[in-house]
Short mmCIF file of C-alpha atoms in Angstrom, two decimals:
data_model
loop_
_atom_site.label_atom_id
_atom_site.label_comp_id
_atom_site.label_asym_id
_atom_site.label_seq_id
_atom_site.Cartn_x
_atom_site.Cartn_y
_atom_site.Cartn_z
CA UNK A 1400 87.72 47.20 122.61
CA UNK A 1401 87.03 46.37 126.20
CA UNK A 1402 83.44 47.64 125.97
CA UNK A 1403 82.73 45.48 122.94
CA UNK A 1404 84.95 42.41 123.42
CA UNK A 1405 85.68 42.45 127.13
CA UNK A 1406 89.03 40.85 128.13
CA UNK A 1407 89.06 38.21 125.41
CA UNK A 1408 92.07 37.58 123.16
CA UNK A 1409 90.23 37.37 119.86
CA UNK A 1410 89.55 39.45 116.81
CA UNK A 1411 86.21 41.26 116.44
CA UNK A 1412 83.68 40.13 113.90
CA UNK A 1413 82.27 42.65 111.42
CA UNK A 1414 79.44 43.74 113.68
CA UNK A 1415 81.74 44.18 116.66
CA UNK A 1416 84.21 46.18 114.62
CA UNK A 1417 81.31 48.43 113.57
CA UNK A 1418 80.48 48.95 117.26
CA UNK A 1419 84.07 49.88 118.06
CA UNK A 1420 84.20 52.32 115.14
CA UNK A 1421 80.92 53.87 116.23
CA UNK A 1422 82.26 54.44 119.73
CA UNK A 1423 85.32 56.25 118.33
CA UNK A 1424 83.15 58.37 116.03
CA UNK A 1425 80.89 59.26 118.96
CA UNK A 1426 83.87 60.23 121.11
CA UNK A 1427 85.30 62.45 118.38
CA UNK A 1428 81.94 64.19 117.90
CA UNK A 1429 81.84 64.79 121.65
CA UNK A 1430 85.18 66.62 121.50
CA UNK A 1431 88.03 64.09 121.67
CA UNK A 1432 91.25 65.15 120.00
CA UNK A 1433 92.07 61.67 118.69
CA UNK A 1434 92.39 57.99 119.46
CA UNK A 1435 94.79 56.60 122.04
CA UNK A 1436 95.78 52.96 122.18
CA UNK A 1437 97.75 51.07 124.81
CA UNK A 1438 98.79 48.10 122.75
CA UNK A 1439 101.20 46.84 125.40
CA UNK A 1440 98.37 46.30 127.91
CA UNK A 1441 95.68 43.66 127.83
CA UNK A 1442 93.09 43.62 126.38
CA UNK A 1443 94.33 46.14 123.79
CA UNK A 1444 97.41 43.95 123.26
CA UNK A 1445 95.10 41.38 121.66
CA UNK A 1446 94.29 43.79 118.81
CA UNK A 1447 96.05 43.17 115.49
CA UNK A 1448 97.41 46.08 113.46
CA UNK A 1449 94.57 46.00 110.91
CA UNK A 1450 91.98 46.29 113.66
CA UNK A 1451 93.70 49.38 115.12
CA UNK A 1452 93.88 50.96 111.66
CA UNK A 1453 90.17 50.33 111.05
CA UNK A 1454 89.20 51.91 114.36
CA UNK A 1455 91.69 54.76 114.04
CA UNK A 1456 90.28 55.81 110.69
CA UNK A 1457 87.12 56.99 112.43
CA UNK A 1458 89.19 59.44 114.42
CA UNK A 1459 91.24 60.42 111.33
CA UNK A 1460 88.07 61.30 109.40
CA UNK A 1461 87.29 63.86 112.08
CA UNK A 1462 90.74 65.44 112.30
CA UNK A 1463 92.08 63.31 115.15
CA UNK A 1464 95.61 62.11 115.88
CA UNK A 1465 96.77 58.64 116.89
CA UNK A 1466 98.39 58.75 120.35
CA UNK A 1467 100.03 55.44 121.14
CA UNK A 1468 101.45 53.59 124.07
CA UNK A 1469 103.19 51.40 121.55
CA UNK A 1470 102.95 47.61 121.52
CA UNK A 1471 106.50 46.99 122.69
CA UNK A 1472 109.01 49.45 124.18
CA UNK A 1473 111.34 46.56 124.92
CA UNK A 1474 111.66 42.96 123.69
CA UNK A 1475 108.38 41.51 125.01
CA UNK A 1476 106.73 40.71 121.67
CA UNK A 1477 107.65 42.31 118.33
CA UNK A 1478 110.49 44.39 119.73
CA UNK A 1479 111.06 48.13 120.04
CA UNK A 1480 111.93 48.97 116.43
CA UNK A 1481 109.15 46.86 114.88
CA UNK A 1482 106.74 48.40 117.34
CA UNK A 1483 107.77 51.92 116.29
CA UNK A 1484 107.27 50.92 112.66
CA UNK A 1485 103.85 49.47 113.48
CA UNK A 1486 102.65 52.70 115.05
CA UNK A 1487 103.89 54.71 112.09
CA UNK A 1488 102.16 52.29 109.72
CA UNK A 1489 98.90 52.69 111.64
CA UNK A 1490 99.07 56.45 111.28
CA UNK A 1491 99.98 56.29 107.60
CA UNK A 1492 97.24 53.81 106.68
CA UNK A 1493 94.64 55.56 108.79
CA UNK A 1494 95.66 58.97 107.45
CA UNK A 1495 96.42 60.78 110.70
CA UNK A 1496 99.35 62.14 112.76
CA UNK A 1497 101.16 59.71 115.08
CA UNK A 1498 102.25 60.65 118.59
CA UNK A 1499 104.30 58.29 120.76
CA UNK A 1500 103.49 58.46 124.47
CA UNK A 1501 106.57 58.50 126.79
CA UNK A 1502 109.03 57.35 124.18
CA UNK A 1503 111.83 55.21 125.61
CA UNK A 1504 114.07 52.17 125.21
CA UNK A 1505 112.89 49.97 128.07
CA UNK A 1506 115.01 47.16 129.42
CA UNK A 1507 118.47 45.72 129.04
CA UNK A 1508 117.77 44.14 125.64
CA UNK A 1509 117.14 47.51 123.95
CA UNK A 1510 119.46 49.89 125.75
CA UNK A 1511 121.35 51.85 123.11
CA UNK A 1512 118.56 51.66 120.52
CA UNK A 1513 117.42 55.24 120.87
CA UNK A 1514 119.30 56.33 117.77
CA UNK A 1515 117.75 53.54 115.72
CA UNK A 1516 114.28 54.62 116.86
CA UNK A 1517 115.11 58.24 116.03
CA UNK A 1518 116.26 57.19 112.55
CA UNK A 1519 112.95 55.44 111.88
CA UNK A 1520 110.95 58.45 113.02
CA UNK A 1521 113.09 60.89 111.07
CA UNK A 1522 112.67 58.81 107.93
CA UNK A 1523 108.88 58.89 108.31
CA UNK A 1524 108.97 62.64 108.90
CA UNK A 1525 111.21 63.17 105.88
CA UNK A 1526 108.64 61.25 103.80
CA UNK A 1527 106.01 63.77 104.87
CA UNK A 1528 104.37 61.97 107.80
CA UNK A 1529 103.49 63.87 110.98
CA UNK A 1530 105.22 61.92 113.78
CA UNK A 1531 105.99 63.27 117.25
CA UNK A 1532 106.59 61.99 120.78
CA UNK A 1533 106.60 62.97 124.43
CA UNK A 1534 108.96 61.94 127.23
CA UNK A 1535 109.24 62.13 131.02
CA UNK A 1536 112.74 62.81 132.46
CA UNK A 1537 113.07 59.77 134.71
CA UNK A 1538 115.06 56.57 134.45
CA UNK A 1539 112.21 54.49 135.86
CA UNK A 1540 108.93 53.78 134.13
CA UNK A 1541 105.71 53.30 136.02
CA UNK A 1542 103.58 50.22 135.59
CA UNK A 1543 102.22 47.27 137.57
CA UNK A 1544 103.62 43.88 138.49
CA UNK A 1545 101.04 42.07 136.37
CA UNK A 1546 101.68 44.16 133.26
CA UNK A 1547 105.45 44.00 133.76
CA UNK A 1548 105.83 40.29 134.52
CA UNK A 1549 102.82 38.23 133.45
CA UNK A 1550 102.63 36.88 129.89
CA UNK A 1551 99.71 38.37 128.00
CA UNK A 1552 98.13 34.96 127.29
CA UNK A 1553 97.82 34.45 131.03
CA UNK A 1554 95.37 37.36 131.39
CA UNK A 1555 93.16 36.40 128.44
CA UNK A 1556 89.62 36.56 129.86
CA UNK A 1557 90.44 38.77 132.85
CA UNK A 1558 91.23 38.21 136.51
CA UNK A 1559 89.02 35.17 137.08
CA UNK A 1560 90.65 33.34 134.16
CA UNK A 1561 94.10 34.31 135.45
CA UNK A 1562 93.37 32.85 138.91
CA UNK A 1563 92.27 29.56 137.34
CA UNK A 1564 95.54 29.37 135.44
CA UNK A 1565 97.54 30.13 138.56
CA UNK A 1566 95.72 27.29 140.39
CA UNK A 1567 96.72 24.80 137.70
CA UNK A 1568 100.26 23.48 138.49
CA UNK A 1569 101.22 22.87 134.85
CA UNK A 1570 100.03 26.29 133.67
CA UNK A 1571 101.57 27.97 136.72
CA UNK A 1572 104.96 26.49 135.84
CA UNK A 1573 104.73 27.93 132.35
CA UNK A 1574 103.70 31.34 133.72
CA UNK A 1575 106.63 31.33 136.17
CA UNK A 1576 109.04 30.51 133.37
CA UNK A 1577 107.87 33.47 131.28
CA UNK A 1578 107.86 35.72 134.34
CA UNK A 1579 111.52 34.95 134.84
CA UNK A 1580 112.33 36.15 131.33
CA UNK A 1581 110.19 39.26 131.74
CA UNK A 1582 111.95 40.05 135.01
CA UNK A 1583 115.30 39.70 133.29
CA UNK A 1584 114.23 42.17 130.61
CA UNK A 1585 113.55 44.73 133.31
CA UNK A 1586 116.87 44.26 135.09
CA UNK A 1587 115.80 41.76 137.73
CA UNK A 1588 113.75 41.89 140.92
CA UNK A 1589 116.08 44.51 142.40
CA UNK A 1590 115.02 46.93 139.65
CA UNK A 1591 111.30 46.75 140.53
CA UNK A 1592 110.42 49.20 143.29
CA UNK A 1593 106.97 48.66 144.80
CA UNK A 1594 105.31 52.07 145.04
CA UNK A 1595 101.63 51.46 145.80
CA UNK A 1596 100.82 53.64 148.79
CA UNK A 1597 99.91 52.18 152.17
CA UNK A 1598 101.05 48.56 151.78
CA UNK A 1599 103.53 46.47 153.75
CA UNK A 1600 105.81 46.47 150.72
CA UNK A 1601 105.63 50.18 149.89
CA UNK A 1602 109.12 51.55 149.20
CA UNK A 1603 110.74 48.12 148.96
CA UNK A 1604 111.98 46.28 145.91
CA UNK A 1605 110.47 43.03 144.79
CA UNK A 1606 113.83 41.42 145.67
CA UNK A 1607 113.57 42.72 149.25
CA UNK A 1608 110.02 41.44 149.65
CA UNK A 1609 111.01 38.02 148.29
CA UNK A 1610 113.80 37.86 150.86
CA UNK A 1611 111.44 39.01 153.65
CA UNK A 1612 108.87 36.38 152.68
CA UNK A 1613 111.58 33.79 152.04
CA UNK A 1614 110.34 32.88 148.58
CA UNK A 1615 111.25 33.23 144.95
CA UNK A 1616 110.72 36.74 143.52
CA UNK A 1617 108.19 35.43 141.04
CA UNK A 1618 106.12 33.92 143.85
CA UNK A 1619 106.35 37.17 145.79
CA UNK A 1620 104.99 39.01 142.76
CA UNK A 1621 102.16 36.48 142.38
CA UNK A 1622 101.31 36.84 146.06
CA UNK A 1623 100.91 40.60 145.59
CA UNK A 1624 98.95 40.15 142.35
CA UNK A 1625 96.58 37.63 143.96
CA UNK A 1626 95.94 39.98 146.92
CA UNK A 1627 95.23 42.81 144.50
CA UNK A 1628 92.69 40.75 142.59
CA UNK A 1629 90.94 39.70 145.81
CA UNK A 1630 90.74 43.32 146.95
CA UNK A 1631 89.28 44.49 143.65
CA UNK A 1632 86.82 41.59 143.60
CA UNK A 1633 85.58 42.81 146.98
CA UNK A 1634 84.84 46.17 145.36
CA UNK A 1635 87.75 48.07 146.88
CA UNK A 1636 90.25 50.25 145.02
CA UNK A 1637 93.72 48.74 145.00
CA UNK A 1638 97.07 49.92 143.63
CA UNK A 1639 99.18 47.40 145.43
CA UNK A 1640 100.82 46.08 142.24
CA UNK A 1641 102.17 49.51 141.20
CA UNK A 1642 105.88 49.52 140.47
CA UNK A 1643 108.61 51.92 139.42
CA UNK A 1644 110.73 49.90 137.03
CA UNK A 1645 114.30 51.16 136.75
CA UNK A 1646 114.98 50.04 133.22
CA UNK A 1647 116.19 52.99 131.12
CA UNK A 1648 119.72 54.03 130.20
CA UNK A 1649 120.74 57.65 130.68
CA UNK A 1650 122.24 58.09 127.16
CA UNK A 1651 118.95 56.97 125.57
CA UNK A 1652 116.95 59.41 127.70
CA UNK A 1653 119.31 62.24 126.82
CA UNK A 1654 119.22 61.47 123.09
CA UNK A 1655 115.42 61.30 122.88
CA UNK A 1656 115.16 64.58 124.83
CA UNK A 1657 117.28 66.44 122.26
CA UNK A 1658 115.01 65.67 119.32
CA UNK A 1659 113.00 68.60 117.91
CA UNK A 1660 109.84 66.50 117.74
CA UNK A 1661 109.90 65.41 121.43
CA UNK A 1662 107.99 67.30 124.15
CA UNK A 1663 107.82 67.07 127.92
CA UNK A 1664 105.15 64.90 129.53
CA UNK A 1665 104.18 63.86 133.03
CA UNK A 1666 102.40 60.57 132.21
CA UNK A 1667 100.77 61.01 135.61
CA UNK A 1668 100.01 57.95 137.69
CA UNK A 1669 99.86 57.21 141.38
CA UNK A 1670 103.15 56.43 143.07
CA UNK A 1671 105.54 57.93 140.52
CA UNK A 1672 107.12 61.38 140.96
CA UNK A 1673 106.54 62.14 137.26
CA UNK A 1674 102.96 63.16 138.12
CA UNK A 1675 103.98 66.04 140.41
CA UNK A 1676 107.60 66.76 139.54
CA UNK A 1677 108.31 66.17 135.82
CA UNK A 1678 108.82 69.79 134.74
CA UNK A 1679 111.04 70.93 137.59
CA UNK A 1680 112.95 67.63 137.37
CA UNK A 1681 113.70 68.24 133.70
CA UNK A 1682 114.65 71.85 134.37
CA UNK A 1683 116.91 71.13 137.33
CA UNK A 1684 118.63 67.92 136.13
CA UNK A 1685 118.66 68.31 132.36
CA UNK A 1686 118.86 72.10 131.85
CA UNK A 1687 120.75 73.48 134.85
CA UNK A 1688 122.89 70.63 136.14
CA UNK A 1689 123.66 68.48 133.09
CA UNK A 1690 122.87 70.90 130.26
CA UNK A 1691 121.34 68.22 128.04
CA UNK A 1692 118.95 70.79 126.55
CA UNK A 1693 118.92 74.56 126.66
CA UNK A 1694 116.46 76.67 128.62
CA UNK A 1695 114.68 77.89 125.44
CA UNK A 1696 114.35 74.25 124.28
CA UNK A 1697 112.92 73.22 127.65
CA UNK A 1698 110.36 76.04 127.55
CA UNK A 1699 109.31 75.22 123.99
CA UNK A 1700 109.09 71.47 124.71
CA UNK A 1701 106.87 72.24 127.71
CA UNK A 1702 104.52 74.80 126.17
CA UNK A 1703 104.19 75.93 122.54
CA UNK A 1704 105.34 72.73 120.80
CA UNK A 1705 102.83 70.74 122.85
CA UNK A 1706 100.03 73.10 121.86
CA UNK A 1707 101.09 72.79 118.22
CA UNK A 1708 101.05 68.99 118.31
CA UNK A 1709 97.62 68.81 119.89
CA UNK A 1710 96.29 71.78 117.92
CA UNK A 1711 95.21 73.57 121.07
CA UNK A 1712 93.50 76.82 120.17
CA UNK A 1713 95.37 79.94 121.39
CA UNK A 1714 97.44 78.04 123.95
CA UNK A 1715 101.14 77.58 124.54
CA UNK A 1716 102.45 81.06 123.61
CA UNK A 1717 102.62 84.52 125.16
CA UNK A 1718 100.81 86.33 122.37
CA UNK A 1719 98.07 88.97 122.15
CA UNK A 1720 94.68 87.34 121.99
CA UNK A 1721 95.88 84.03 123.50
CA UNK A 1722 94.69 82.59 126.80
CA UNK A 1723 96.90 83.92 129.55
CA UNK A 1724 98.44 80.70 130.91
CA UNK A 1725 101.62 82.02 132.49
CA UNK A 1726 104.10 80.35 134.82
CA UNK A 1727 106.57 82.66 136.52
CA UNK A 1728 109.43 80.63 138.01
CA UNK A 1729 112.46 81.52 140.10
CA UNK A 1730 115.31 80.00 138.04
CA UNK A 1731 117.47 79.59 141.14
CA UNK A 1732 114.80 77.87 143.20
CA UNK A 1733 112.64 75.91 140.73
CA UNK A 1734 113.16 72.26 141.72
CA UNK A 1735 111.29 69.01 142.47
CA UNK A 1736 110.58 67.62 145.93
CA UNK A 1737 108.75 64.44 144.97
CA UNK A 1738 110.52 61.09 144.79
CA UNK A 1739 109.47 57.47 144.34
CA UNK A 1740 108.60 57.04 148.01
CA UNK A 1741 107.01 60.49 148.39
CA UNK A 1742 105.47 61.06 144.95
CA UNK A 1743 103.01 63.79 145.92
CA UNK A 1744 105.39 66.30 147.42
CA UNK A 1745 104.87 69.65 145.72
CA UNK A 1746 107.70 71.33 143.82
CA UNK A 1747 109.17 74.68 144.77
CA UNK A 1748 110.16 77.81 142.87
CA UNK A 1749 106.91 78.80 141.17
CA UNK A 1750 106.50 82.50 141.98
CA UNK A 1751 103.18 83.01 140.19
CA UNK A 1752 100.89 80.91 138.06
CA UNK A 1753 98.08 82.33 135.98
CA UNK A 1754 95.48 80.05 134.37
CA UNK A 1755 93.28 81.83 131.83
CA UNK A 1756 94.50 85.09 133.30
CA UNK A 1757 93.43 84.17 136.85
CA UNK A 1758 96.07 84.03 139.57
CA UNK A 1759 96.22 80.42 140.86
CA UNK A 1760 99.59 80.44 142.70
CA UNK A 1761 101.17 83.48 144.34
CA UNK A 1762 104.62 83.19 145.94
CA UNK A 1763 104.34 79.40 145.93
CA UNK A 1764 100.98 79.50 147.71
CA UNK A 1765 97.69 78.42 146.13
#
C-alpha cells in the first residue's frame, strides 16, 4: 500500500489495486509464505476491509496465510472483539488461514476480554476455519509514541503533513485532546517507558520526562516526536520514540498462553527484551515459577506447532530426515538476562545449539 499510495488516507482506484495485487503475487512467487498486514499502523490503517481481502486473495491463490497485526488490540477504533472478527472475515473471504501476531488485550478498556476473544476464535475454528495466534510473555507491548498516542488522521500524508498540523493551533488542540484519551487507554504517562537507546530520556517514563521538562505529558511526547522527525529528515536513523507500554493484565496473558492454537513469538524490535529473551522468559516465569503451562506445552509452542502453522518443511521436530535444529538447555539454569533498559543482554543456560546439524553454541559460547 505504501509503495502504491504513499501515506495517504484514501482508497485505491482500480488500477492502483491491480498494482498492489501484482506486488503480492510477485512476492509470493519469490518465496513469501503469505501476506502480513499491520492495520493498526498508518498507512495500512487507512485500508478498508474489502481492500485487504482483495489484496490477500493474491496470496491465498498461491497457498499463503494471512498474518495480521490486527486493526485494534484495544479501544482505539473498532475495538478488540470487532477487530478479531474483521481479521477472521478477511481470512474467510480471501480463502486462507488467519494468524494473529502477538495476540493480547491491550489497555485498561479491554482488560478481561481474553476469554471473549478466545470464544470468537474457537467458534471460527469449530466452523472449519484455520485460525491461530502467537504471543510474547511480557506485560508490556513495544511500539512508538506516535503510533501509541497520535490519532491516525493526524499522520495522513506522512511526517511533513503532521508537522503542519502541529503548527496550526486549532488542529494542535484537537490532536492534544485525542492524545489524552489514547494515553488513558494505555494506563497514563507513567505506563509508557521510553526505551530508544542513547537518548536523554532512555529508561525514563513519559511522566518522568514531562516532570523534568516541566510540561504536560502530551507536549513532552510531541517534543520527542518532533525531534525524531527532524532527525529522520536529516537522513539519520532514529528510534527515539520507541516505548514499552505496560498495558496488559496478567490473567489475560495467562489465558491466551494456555490455548492450543497459540505459539511463542519474540516479535523482535529494538529496545524490548522480547527480542533476546522471550523463550527463556516464558520458560522461567510461566513454566518453572508460575506453572501456567507445562514443559511439554512450552516446547511444542516453541517448535513443532510453529512449524506446522507456517508449513515449514522438515522443521520443528526431532525426527529422522528432518533438519537438525536442536537446542540443548540446562533446565536449572535456562533464564533471561535482558530487561527493558538492557534489552540486548544474552540469556543463559543454553548448553548446545545446533542449526542444520552444525554446532553454533557450545557451553553457552558461540
